[in-house]
Coordinates of C-alpha atoms in Angstrom, one line a residue:
Chain A
X296 CA -0.6 -0.5 0.1
X297 CA 0.8 4.2 -0.9
X298 CA 1.1 5.5 3.1
X299 CA 0.8 9.0 3.6
X300 CA 3.9 10.2 3.4
X301 CA 4.8 11.3 7.0
X302 CA 6.4 14.6 5.6
X303 CA 5.6 16.2 2.2
X304 CA 7.6 18.4 0.2
X305 CA 5.6 19.9 -2.2
X306 CA 7.4 22.4 -4.4
X307 CA 8.8 24.1 -0.7
X308 CA 10.3 27.9 -2.6
X309 CA 12.1 30.4 -0.7
X310 CA 13.3 33.9 -1.7
X311 CA 15.1 36.7 1.1
X312 CA 15.5 40.2 0.7
X313 CA 18.7 41.4 0.0
X314 CA 20.1 43.8 2.7
X315 CA 21.3 47.3 1.1
X316 CA 20.6 46.1 -2.4
X317 CA 18.3 48.0 -4.3
X318 CA 15.1 47.5 -3.9
X319 CA 13.4 44.1 -5.8
X320 CA 16.9 42.4 -5.5
X321 CA 16.0 38.8 -4.1
X322 CA 18.9 35.9 -2.4
X323 CA 16.5 32.1 -3.9
X324 CA 17.0 30.2 -1.0
X325 CA 15.9 27.0 -1.9
X326 CA 13.4 26.2 -5.8
X327 CA 11.2 23.2 -6.3
X328 CA 11.7 21.4 -3.4
X329 CA 9.8 17.8 -3.7
X330 CA 10.7 15.1 -1.4
X331 CA 8.3 12.8 0.7
X332 CA 9.6 11.2 3.5
X333 CA 7.5 8.3 4.9
X334 CA 7.0 7.1 8.3
X335 CA 10.0 5.9 10.6
X336 CA 12.8 7.0 6.9
X337 CA 15.4 8.6 7.9
X338 CA 16.1 10.9 5.0
X339 CA 19.7 12.3 4.7
X340 CA 20.2 15.2 3.2
X341 CA 23.7 16.6 2.4
X342 CA 24.5 19.5 0.4
X343 CA 27.4 22.0 0.8
X344 CA 27.5 25.5 2.6
X345 CA 24.9 28.0 0.9
X346 CA 22.3 24.8 -0.3
X347 CA 19.5 26.8 1.5
X348 CA 20.0 23.1 4.6
X349 CA 18.9 25.6 7.3
X350 CA 16.9 27.4 5.7
X351 CA 14.8 24.0 4.8
X352 CA 15.0 23.7 8.7
X353 CA 13.6 27.0 9.2
X354 CA 10.7 25.8 6.6
X355 CA 9.9 22.4 8.8
X356 CA 10.2 23.6 12.2
X357 CA 8.3 26.5 10.9
X358 CA 9.8 29.4 12.0
X359 CA 9.7 30.9 9.1
X360 CA 7.0 30.6 5.9
X361 CA 7.7 28.8 2.5
X362 CA 7.4 31.4 -0.6
X363 CA 5.6 29.3 -3.0
X364 CA 4.8 25.5 -2.3
X365 CA 3.4 23.8 0.9
X366 CA 5.1 21.2 3.5
X367 CA 3.1 19.6 4.8
X368 CA 2.9 17.0 8.4
X369 CA 1.0 14.2 8.5
X370 CA -1.2 15.5 5.3
X371 CA -1.5 19.1 7.2
X372 CA 0.0 21.4 6.6
X373 CA 3.2 23.3 8.4
X374 CA 1.4 26.6 10.6
X375 CA 4.5 26.7 12.9
X376 CA 6.0 25.8 15.7
X377 CA 4.8 23.3 17.4
X378 CA 5.9 19.4 19.8
X379 CA 5.6 17.3 16.7
X380 CA 8.6 18.2 15.7
X381 CA 11.1 18.0 17.3
X382 CA 14.5 19.7 16.5
X383 CA 18.8 19.6 17.4
X384 CA 21.0 22.3 16.6
X385 CA 24.0 22.1 16.4
X386 CA 25.3 24.2 18.7
X387 CA 23.4 21.9 21.3
X388 CA 21.4 25.1 21.9
X389 CA 21.1 23.9 25.8
X390 CA 20.0 26.1 28.2
X391 CA 23.8 26.4 31.0
X392 CA 21.3 27.6 33.9
X393 CA 19.3 24.0 33.3
X394 CA 21.1 20.4 34.5
X395 CA 20.7 18.0 32.0
X396 CA 17.3 17.1 33.0
X397 CA 15.5 20.9 32.8
X398 CA 17.2 21.5 29.4
X399 CA 14.8 18.1 28.5
X400 CA 11.9 18.9 30.7
X401 CA 11.3 21.9 29.0
X402 CA 9.7 20.8 25.9
X403 CA 7.3 18.8 28.0
X404 CA 6.4 21.8 30.1
X405 CA 4.0 23.3 28.0
X406 CA 2.3 20.2 28.1
X407 CA -0.2 20.1 31.7
X408 CA 2.0 17.0 32.7
X409 CA 2.9 16.3 36.9
X410 CA 6.1 17.2 38.0
X411 CA 6.3 13.8 38.7
X412 CA 5.4 12.3 35.5
X413 CA 8.0 15.5 33.8
X414 CA 10.6 14.1 35.8
X415 CA 10.3 10.5 35.1
X416 CA 9.8 10.7 31.1
X417 CA 13.1 13.5 30.8
X418 CA 15.0 10.2 32.8
X419 CA 13.2 7.6 31.4
X420 CA 15.1 9.8 27.6
X421 CA 18.7 10.2 29.2
X422 CA 18.2 6.7 29.9
X423 CA 17.9 6.3 26.0
X424 CA 20.9 8.5 25.2
X425 CA 23.4 6.6 27.7
X426 CA 23.6 9.3 29.8
X427 CA 22.8 7.6 33.2
X428 CA 24.0 9.7 36.1
X429 CA 24.3 12.9 34.8
X430 CA 20.9 14.4 35.3
X431 CA 22.2 16.9 37.5
X432 CA 25.6 17.6 35.7
X433 CA 24.8 21.7 33.5
X434 CA 25.6 21.8 30.3
X435 CA 29.4 23.7 31.7
X436 CA 30.2 20.2 33.1
X437 CA 28.9 18.7 30.3
X438 CA 31.3 17.5 27.0
X439 CA 30.6 17.9 22.7
X440 CA 29.7 14.6 22.9
X441 CA 27.1 14.7 25.8
X442 CA 25.6 17.7 25.4
X443 CA 24.8 16.6 22.1
X444 CA 22.7 13.3 23.8
X445 CA 20.8 15.8 26.0
X446 CA 19.8 18.0 23.5
X447 CA 18.4 14.7 21.6
X448 CA 16.5 13.3 24.0
X449 CA 15.5 16.9 24.6
X450 CA 14.0 16.7 21.3
X451 CA 12.7 13.5 21.7
X452 CA 11.4 13.3 25.6
X453 CA 7.8 14.9 24.1
X454 CA 7.7 12.0 21.6
X455 CA 7.5 14.2 18.4
X456 CA 6.3 12.3 14.2
X457 CA 9.7 14.3 13.1
X458 CA 13.2 14.2 14.4
X459 CA 14.7 16.6 12.0
X460 CA 18.6 16.9 12.3
X461 CA 21.2 20.2 11.4
X462 CA 24.1 18.7 11.4
X463 CA 24.2 18.1 14.6
X464 CA 27.7 16.5 14.8
X465 CA 29.7 19.2 12.9
X466 CA 30.5 20.3 16.0
X467 CA 31.9 16.6 17.7
X468 CA 35.4 15.4 17.1
X469 CA 36.1 12.6 14.9
X470 CA 35.6 9.5 17.1
X471 CA 32.9 10.8 19.4
X472 CA 31.1 11.8 16.2
X473 CA 30.9 8.1 14.7
X474 CA 30.3 6.7 18.4
X475 CA 26.6 9.4 17.8
X476 CA 25.9 8.2 14.1
X477 CA 26.0 4.8 16.1
X478 CA 24.4 5.1 18.4
X479 CA 21.1 7.8 16.4
X480 CA 20.8 4.5 14.4
X481 CA 20.5 2.3 17.9
X482 CA 18.1 4.9 18.6
X483 CA 16.8 5.6 15.5
X484 CA 15.9 1.6 15.6
X485 CA 14.0 1.8 19.4
X486 CA 11.9 4.5 18.5
X487 CA 10.6 4.2 14.8
X488 CA 11.1 8.4 14.7
X489 CA 11.0 10.3 11.5
X490 CA 14.3 11.0 10.5
X491 CA 15.3 14.6 8.5
X492 CA 19.0 15.0 8.8
X493 CA 21.0 18.1 7.5
X494 CA 24.4 17.2 6.7
X495 CA 27.5 18.7 4.8
X496 CA 28.9 15.6 5.5
X497 CA 29.1 13.3 2.6
X498 CA 30.6 10.1 4.1
X499 CA 27.3 11.0 7.5
X500 CA 25.5 11.2 4.6
X501 CA 25.7 7.3 3.1
X502 CA 26.1 5.8 6.4
X503 CA 23.3 7.6 8.5
X504 CA 21.2 7.8 4.5
X505 CA 17.5 5.5 3.7
X506 CA 17.9 7.9 1.6
X507 CA 20.3 10.6 0.4
X508 CA 18.6 13.8 -1.1
X509 CA 22.3 15.9 -2.1
X510 CA 21.6 19.2 -2.5
X511 CA 23.1 22.4 -4.8
X512 CA 23.2 26.0 -4.1
X513 CA 22.4 28.7 -5.5
X514 CA 20.1 28.4 -5.2
X515 CA 19.4 25.1 -3.1
X516 CA 18.0 22.6 -5.1
X517 CA 17.9 18.2 -5.6
X518 CA 20.2 18.1 -7.8
X519 CA 19.3 13.4 -7.3
X520 CA 18.2 11.2 -4.6
X521 CA 20.2 7.9 -4.2
X522 CA 18.8 5.3 -2.0
X523 CA 21.6 3.2 -0.1
X524 CA 20.9 -0.1 0.3
X525 CA 24.0 -1.6 1.9
X526 CA 22.0 -4.5 4.0
X527 CA 21.7 -5.5 7.6
X528 CA 23.7 -3.3 9.5
X529 CA 23.4 -4.7 12.9
X530 CA 25.8 -2.2 15.3
X531 CA 28.2 -3.3 16.8
X532 CA 29.3 -5.6 13.4
X533 CA 32.8 -6.4 12.8
X534 CA 33.2 -4.8 9.5
X535 CA 33.8 -1.5 8.6
X536 CA 31.7 -0.5 6.9
X537 CA 33.2 2.5 6.0
X538 CA 35.4 1.2 4.3
X539 CA 33.3 -1.6 2.4
X540 CA 32.9 -1.6 -1.5
X541 CA 28.9 -0.4 -1.9
X542 CA 30.2 2.5 0.6
X543 CA 32.8 3.6 -1.0
X544 CA 30.4 3.2 -4.4
X545 CA 27.7 5.2 -3.0
X546 CA 30.5 7.8 -1.5
X547 CA 32.2 8.7 -5.4
X548 CA 28.1 8.8 -6.3
X549 CA 27.3 11.2 -3.7
X550 CA 29.9 12.8 -5.1
X551 CA 29.3 13.1 -8.0
X552 CA 26.2 14.6 -7.6
X553 CA 28.2 17.2 -5.5
X554 CA 30.3 18.1 -8.1
X555 CA 28.5 17.8 -11.1
X556 CA 28.7 21.8 -11.6
X557 CA 26.7 23.0 -15.6
X558 CA 29.7 23.7 -17.6
X559 CA 28.2 27.5 -17.8
X560 CA 28.9 27.9 -14.3
X561 CA 32.0 29.9 -13.7
X562 CA 33.4 29.1 -10.3
X563 CA 32.6 31.7 -8.2
X564 CA 34.4 32.3 -4.3
X565 CA 31.3 31.0 -2.7
X566 CA 31.8 28.1 -4.1
X567 CA 34.9 27.2 -4.2
X568 CA 34.7 27.9 -0.3
X569 CA 31.5 25.2 -0.5
X570 CA 34.3 23.2 -2.2
X571 CA 36.3 22.5 0.7
X572 CA 34.5 22.8 2.9
X573 CA 33.3 19.4 1.1
X574 CA 36.4 18.4 0.5
X575 CA 37.6 18.2 4.1
X576 CA 35.3 15.8 4.9
Chain B
X4 CA 26.5 50.2 20.6
X5 CA 22.9 49.2 19.4
X6 CA 23.3 49.3 16.3
X7 CA 26.7 46.2 15.8
X8 CA 23.6 44.0 18.7
X9 CA 20.9 44.4 16.3
X10 CA 22.4 43.9 13.4
X11 CA 24.5 40.5 15.9
X12 CA 25.0 37.1 14.1
X13 CA 23.6 33.8 14.1
X14 CA 26.4 32.2 16.8
X15 CA 29.1 30.2 14.9
X16 CA 31.1 28.5 17.0
X17 CA 31.1 27.1 20.6
X18 CA 30.8 30.2 22.0
X19 CA 29.2 30.6 25.5
X20 CA 26.2 32.3 25.3
X21 CA 27.1 35.1 27.7
X22 CA 30.0 37.4 28.7
X23 CA 31.4 36.5 32.0
X24 CA 30.9 40.3 34.5
X25 CA 33.8 40.7 35.3
X26 CA 34.2 39.3 38.9
X27 CA 37.8 39.9 38.9
X28 CA 39.0 36.5 40.5
X29 CA 37.0 36.6 43.6
X30 CA 34.9 32.6 43.3
X31 CA 38.1 31.8 43.4
X32 CA 38.7 32.8 46.7
X33 CA 35.0 32.1 48.3
X34 CA 35.9 28.0 47.1
X35 CA 34.2 26.5 49.8
X36 CA 37.0 24.5 51.8
X37 CA 36.5 20.7 53.7
X38 CA 38.8 18.5 54.8
X39 CA 42.1 19.9 57.5
X40 CA 44.0 20.7 54.0
X41 CA 42.3 22.2 52.6
X42 CA 41.9 24.4 56.1
X43 CA 45.4 24.7 55.4
X44 CA 44.7 25.3 52.0
X45 CA 42.0 28.3 53.2
X46 CA 44.4 29.6 55.0
X47 CA 47.6 29.7 53.0
X48 CA 44.3 31.4 50.2
X49 CA 43.6 34.8 53.5
X50 CA 47.6 35.0 54.2
X51 CA 48.2 35.6 49.9
X52 CA 44.7 38.2 50.4
X53 CA 46.4 40.4 53.5
X54 CA 49.9 40.0 52.4
X55 CA 49.8 43.5 50.5
X56 CA 46.9 44.6 53.1
X57 CA 49.3 44.1 56.1
X58 CA 52.4 45.9 54.1
X59 CA 50.1 48.5 54.2
X60 CA 48.5 49.7 57.4
X61 CA 52.6 48.4 58.1
X62 CA 53.4 51.7 56.0
X63 CA 50.8 54.2 57.5
X64 CA 52.3 53.1 60.8
X65 CA 56.1 54.1 60.2
X66 CA 55.7 56.4 58.1
X67 CA 54.0 59.3 60.1
X68 CA 56.7 58.0 63.6
X69 CA 59.3 58.0 61.5
X70 CA 59.1 61.0 59.7
X71 CA 58.8 60.8 56.6
X72 CA 55.0 63.0 57.0
X73 CA 54.1 65.2 59.1
X74 CA 52.1 62.9 61.9
X75 CA 49.3 65.6 62.4
X76 CA 48.3 65.7 58.7
X77 CA 48.7 61.9 58.4
X78 CA 48.4 60.3 61.8
X79 CA 50.0 56.6 62.8
X80 CA 47.5 53.6 61.6
X81 CA 47.0 52.7 65.5
X82 CA 45.7 56.5 66.5
X83 CA 43.3 56.1 63.5
X84 CA 42.4 53.0 64.6
X85 CA 42.2 53.7 68.1
X86 CA 39.7 56.7 67.4
X87 CA 37.7 54.4 65.4
X88 CA 37.2 52.5 67.7
X89 CA 35.8 55.1 70.0
X90 CA 33.5 56.6 67.5
X91 CA 32.0 53.1 67.7
X92 CA 31.6 52.8 70.3
X93 CA 29.8 55.9 71.4
X94 CA 28.0 55.6 67.7
X95 CA 28.7 58.7 65.8
X96 CA 29.7 56.6 63.2
X97 CA 26.4 54.7 63.8
X98 CA 24.8 57.5 63.3
X99 CA 26.4 58.2 60.2
X100 CA 27.0 55.2 58.7
X101 CA 23.6 54.0 59.3
X102 CA 22.5 57.6 57.9
X103 CA 24.1 57.4 54.6
X104 CA 23.3 53.9 54.1
X105 CA 20.0 54.2 53.8
X106 CA 19.6 57.4 51.8
X107 CA 21.9 54.8 50.0
X108 CA 20.1 52.2 49.7
X109 CA 17.1 54.6 48.9
X110 CA 17.9 55.3 45.8
X111 CA 19.4 52.8 45.0
X112 CA 16.0 50.3 45.4
X113 CA 13.5 52.7 44.0
X114 CA 16.3 53.2 40.3
X115 CA 16.7 48.3 40.8
X116 CA 12.2 48.1 40.2
X117 CA 11.9 50.7 38.3
X118 CA 15.0 50.8 35.3
X119 CA 15.6 47.1 35.5
X120 CA 12.3 45.9 34.5
X121 CA 11.9 49.5 31.6
X122 CA 15.2 47.9 30.3
X123 CA 13.5 44.1 30.1
X124 CA 11.0 45.6 28.5
X125 CA 12.7 47.9 26.6
X126 CA 15.7 45.8 25.7
X127 CA 12.0 43.1 24.4
X128 CA 12.3 45.4 21.6
X129 CA 15.2 45.8 18.7
X130 CA 14.1 49.0 16.9
X131 CA 13.4 50.9 20.9
X132 CA 15.7 49.9 21.6
X133 CA 18.2 51.5 19.0
X134 CA 15.7 54.2 19.0
X135 CA 16.8 55.5 23.1
X136 CA 20.0 53.3 24.2
X137 CA 22.6 56.6 21.8
X138 CA 19.9 58.9 24.8
X139 CA 20.8 56.7 27.5
X140 CA 24.1 56.2 26.8
X141 CA 24.3 59.7 27.5
X142 CA 23.1 60.2 30.9
X143 CA 25.1 57.3 31.7
X144 CA 27.6 59.3 30.9
X145 CA 27.1 62.1 32.2
X146 CA 28.8 62.5 35.3
X147 CA 26.3 61.9 38.2
X148 CA 28.1 64.4 40.1
X149 CA 28.1 66.9 37.5
X150 CA 24.0 67.6 38.2
X151 CA 24.8 68.1 41.6
X152 CA 24.3 71.9 41.1
X153 CA 21.2 71.1 39.4
X154 CA 19.0 68.5 42.3
X155 CA 19.6 70.9 44.9
X156 CA 18.1 74.5 42.4
X157 CA 15.6 72.0 42.0
X158 CA 15.2 70.4 45.5
X159 CA 17.0 72.0 48.0
X160 CA 19.4 70.5 50.2
X161 CA 17.3 68.2 52.2
X162 CA 16.7 64.5 52.3
X163 CA 15.0 64.5 48.9
X164 CA 17.9 66.1 46.5
X165 CA 20.7 63.7 48.3
X166 CA 18.3 60.7 47.3
X167 CA 17.2 62.1 44.5
X168 CA 20.8 62.1 42.7
X169 CA 20.9 58.5 44.5
X170 CA 18.3 57.3 41.9
X171 CA 19.6 59.5 38.7
X172 CA 23.2 58.0 39.2
X173 CA 22.1 54.2 39.9
X174 CA 19.7 54.3 37.4
X175 CA 21.6 54.1 33.3
X176 CA 23.7 52.5 34.7
X177 CA 20.9 49.7 35.7
X178 CA 18.5 50.6 32.9
X179 CA 22.1 49.8 30.0
X180 CA 23.2 46.7 31.1
X181 CA 19.0 45.4 31.8
X182 CA 19.1 46.2 27.4
X183 CA 22.1 44.7 27.3
X184 CA 21.1 41.5 28.7
X185 CA 17.6 41.0 26.6
X186 CA 19.5 41.9 23.1
X187 CA 22.1 39.2 23.7
X188 CA 20.4 36.6 24.7
X189 CA 22.2 33.5 22.4
X190 CA 19.7 33.7 19.3
X191 CA 19.7 30.1 18.8
X192 CA 18.2 29.5 22.5
X193 CA 15.2 31.7 21.2
X194 CA 15.0 29.6 18.1
X195 CA 15.7 25.9 19.7
X196 CA 12.7 27.7 22.9
X197 CA 10.1 29.0 20.5
X198 CA 11.0 24.9 17.9
X199 CA 9.1 24.0 20.7
X200 CA 6.6 25.8 20.4
X201 CA 7.5 28.2 23.6
X202 CA 4.8 31.4 23.9
X203 CA 6.0 34.4 23.8
X204 CA 5.5 35.1 28.1
X205 CA 6.5 31.3 28.6
X206 CA 9.7 32.3 26.1
X207 CA 11.2 35.1 28.5
X208 CA 10.6 34.0 31.9
X209 CA 12.0 30.6 31.0
X210 CA 15.2 32.6 28.3
X211 CA 15.3 35.5 28.3
X212 CA 15.4 36.4 31.9
X213 CA 17.6 33.7 33.1
X214 CA 20.0 35.0 30.3
X215 CA 19.9 38.4 31.0
X216 CA 20.7 38.3 34.7
X217 CA 24.5 37.8 34.8
X218 CA 24.5 41.0 32.4
X219 CA 21.8 43.0 34.1
X220 CA 24.2 42.4 37.9
X221 CA 27.4 43.7 36.2
X222 CA 25.4 47.0 36.2
X223 CA 23.7 46.1 39.7
X224 CA 27.4 46.5 41.1
X225 CA 28.3 49.0 39.0
X226 CA 25.1 50.7 40.5
X227 CA 25.3 50.2 44.1
X228 CA 29.5 51.2 43.3
X229 CA 27.8 54.6 42.5
X230 CA 25.1 55.3 45.0
X231 CA 27.4 55.4 47.8
X232 CA 30.3 57.3 45.6
X233 CA 27.6 60.0 44.8
X234 CA 26.6 60.0 47.8
X235 CA 29.1 61.0 50.0
X236 CA 29.9 63.1 47.6
X237 CA 26.3 65.1 48.0
X238 CA 26.8 64.6 51.9
X239 CA 30.2 66.9 51.6
X240 CA 28.4 69.9 49.8
X241 CA 25.7 69.8 52.1
X242 CA 24.3 67.8 54.2
X243 CA 23.5 68.0 59.0
X244 CA 24.7 63.7 58.6
X245 CA 26.5 60.9 57.1
X246 CA 29.9 60.2 56.7
X247 CA 30.6 62.4 53.9
X248 CA 29.2 65.5 56.3
X249 CA 30.8 63.3 59.5
X250 CA 34.8 63.9 56.9
X251 CA 34.3 67.1 55.8
X252 CA 33.3 68.4 58.9
X253 CA 36.1 67.1 60.9
X254 CA 38.8 68.6 58.1
X255 CA 36.8 71.7 58.9
X256 CA 37.2 70.8 62.8
X257 CA 40.8 69.6 62.1
X258 CA 40.1 66.1 64.0
X259 CA 42.3 64.5 61.7
X260 CA 42.6 61.2 63.2
X261 CA 38.0 61.2 63.4
X262 CA 38.3 61.9 60.0
X263 CA 40.7 58.8 59.4
X264 CA 38.3 56.7 61.1
X265 CA 35.4 57.9 58.4
X266 CA 37.4 57.1 55.8
X267 CA 38.3 54.4 56.9
X268 CA 34.3 53.4 57.7
X269 CA 33.3 54.2 54.0
X270 CA 36.3 51.1 53.2
X271 CA 34.4 49.0 55.0
X272 CA 31.3 50.2 54.0
X273 CA 32.1 49.5 49.9
X274 CA 34.0 46.1 50.9
X275 CA 30.5 44.7 52.8
X276 CA 28.0 46.1 49.8
X277 CA 30.3 44.1 47.5
X278 CA 31.0 41.2 49.2
X279 CA 26.0 40.9 49.4
X280 CA 26.2 41.7 45.7
X281 CA 28.6 39.4 44.9
X282 CA 27.8 36.2 47.0
X283 CA 23.5 36.8 45.9
X284 CA 25.3 37.0 42.0
X285 CA 27.0 33.4 42.8
X286 CA 23.6 32.6 44.7
X287 CA 22.1 33.6 40.8
X288 CA 24.3 32.0 38.8
X289 CA 25.8 28.6 40.8
X290 CA 25.2 27.2 37.2
X291 CA 27.9 29.0 35.0
X292 CA 31.5 27.2 34.5
X293 CA 33.9 28.1 38.2

């Protein structure tokens, strides 16, 4: 059966006024973005900086509205922020004056839950992300990886339909990043959440995604959508998936898609910078 | 200033969300001690902290006795200390200190309850604060003492003018720090809270207000310092009680040890006020990295 997608983008376009430029100057951040994400799917969106990844996220969050097109969550248009979507930011966005527990409770406070109930849910989710025993720590007492775990727990605690992740592991060191990628896959399997994961790392996109959406910059549009089939990837398997030939092939395909530019385009300074950012992955 | 704040870009690096107000290393001095080893550690800290003070007092004692300075104009510290003790015992210093503290406290409290809420409201709107902040900066940077003649002309030399000038001196540091505190809230925290569906009122209470506390406290400390300073000067010009009055009065009457005792009292008042504020600030910002 063809079920209704959990999250659907229909020809989404987003323009901004260019500050300082003459009237009528519009910057197109995102153009004709169409995508359907099935319930329980983990989709990664990869693209260089300037391809409208953050714009895309703001639109799904409901913090800004598309210039044209629609975003549907379970068939209903997104009109504003809501607890049916949880967001994990690159910079954690934890309240520094609240403990790990307090940060996780933040999203639960508007729901009319009893205090004891909030605390129970928060503790459960901190345990889910492997932070049992760290409930009373303040963010400054936690490492980057642990902060991001708290942020993930916070976004899961209010049980959203969709988890949106904006380059969540980009600020972490390589080892912590790989560790958290495995954690995320484990949590995804355990909770069955629909996840839209934005990244500029090709490997990360291939490693996590069931499908990879490749964006091109200025304006951001879909270059390619790649289905990833790497077999049964059980966490803890001894093989190094990243050196598997199939993984390498996917990696190369995404790389090709990212670098395939129209021949007439002159390379601007911004694109060179974008290329560098991709190249370091 | 306001323009740079208004166009503050979103936080890109993993930087702390708040500027650390100057605490001048006091945190480390007050770190709690437990067990015999840390008692010794605390003694060592106290020892290091008092070396310079003891040396200064020794110099003060020796210089007049050795004839380096005229002992009439600078009596030895022991003489001043004895006079200080006598003035405390007969209640003179207590009366003048309470008078001064009552005036400074009243002015400070009035400024606090008006300026901080007003600043929080103004800061909530980037448009309003960009219009008003430069205007308020003028007032903050106009030394309150320069306006003392104006206050005396308008309000006379009674209590009103003295409390009023303290209110003035405290008002603008408090107002501007409250505006700044709200304006410099990490936009990412606001964005993240909004994405959690938190409404405007809850956003203000749960995100904006707590993150403004450290900045507001910087303003509170500045205001408290200037309230004492400005009040003393006002008391020196025209008053019948208060530490400022006491110092000028004793100077005119050539009661030099008494004058120094008054000065010592002022120093102690300043230290006490600062210690109280530091402890309140620590209580309110326990979540911050030590």
